[in-house]
Phi, psi and omega in degrees: 000130180265102183288348176280347177274120181304327181290316178295318179295322178297321178296321179292318177297323177299318178296318177302312185291325178292324183277341183278144177267008181205167178298149179243128178282168179299321179295318180294321177299320179295328181290345182279356180255152174292158185303318184284341183248004186294123177289157176284167178300322179296320178293320179296316180296319179295320178294323178294323176296320177296318178296319179299318179294325181290342180277350181297133182083001179259168181282350180235166183219160172269124183234133174262121177243188186299324184272351180144214183252149175207156173263132185216154176291139180295144188298332183292345178268002184304315182302329181273317181296328180299341180287351177294336181258130181290320180279143178284146177297150182297141177262113182283144182287160178301317183297320180294317181293321178298315181298314180296318180296320179294320178295320181296320185269333187250006186298145355282143185218146180266165178298320179297322179292323176297318180294323178297320182286315183286334180085001178222163180289149177266120179297135180300330181294329178296312179298319180296317180298315180296324178287322179295327177279358180061035176269335178227160177209161177278125182249001180161189179226137180293137182276066177223168178307132182092341180043064181294149180290143176254132183254148175215163179281167185243175175297324178296325176298314180297316180297316184297320183261020170063041182241142177278319178203176183292341178295341180278355174294127180291147177300146180299333184294336184262002184298326183293342180264355185262114172042068181299336181290346180272350184291121183285154174283136185252036183286328183246142183297323184256021181296137180278145179277134179305133182251135177236131181282119178263104182277078186241010173282161179290167188300320181297320180294322179297318180295324180291326185282345179294337178256356181244186180293134182294149179292139179261107185229148176231139178302128180293331177293326175296321177299316180292324177297326177296317178296323178298321177298325176295320180300324184275356180278201184281346181236081182298127184291319187294342182243005183277130173258146181220164175215162183294138177282141175289157178298149181301138180285135179285136179288142177288126179237141179289130180267346181263133179253148179295134181293145177281171180297319179297322180293324180294321179296316180296323179294321180295321180293330181272359179079019180277000000 
């Protein structure tokens, strides 16, 4: 194999990506070569461009996400590829999607600020679920009384929703023009958002998951459509101003307890 030939190098990179269970960065791809045969970054990029062109007209594509490059099934095949899994993907609740969308667009943001925008309290289980999936993390604490934690999205969030960076988030102003048929009805508070399985993991990851628990994925456009629904409600997000909530005030509690009958007798004997 002539590694100086972009086509041969592209074929080798394709093999790496097919065998990997996760995205591979440019640096990681370079580490897979021996010192004497290691291609330069420019050669790797050129080979990746060659690989990307070779995927045209195929059922899969080369996609660059936050963690690196991966080969994935094209999204338009999702309705059919999703039939490989017997169990249906989890349907995320409206409250969870609203919370995640607000963190994605307003980060860093505190729980109190999310509650101010949504108009309702954020269930602790929602925050816990998002942290367990490694979609959000604590990036600091607001310098206000109580020092509430500030949340932001993670690299895993970008990888899961097929994004290279936060700049790929569409502006809120264009949400009304994006796939209106995906916008969920907001008649019920706990209505589940329609979930679509995006089969965008590389082939090796897909084969591994057929014997494991299926990936729980929700279309990010559905998530954005959910946020759009909030914008059209009574509390428009794009014009809402918020401030950190002060820590909850402690209720005044009486520290003196009424003496028991036995205590009164002992007090009488002592002359109190």
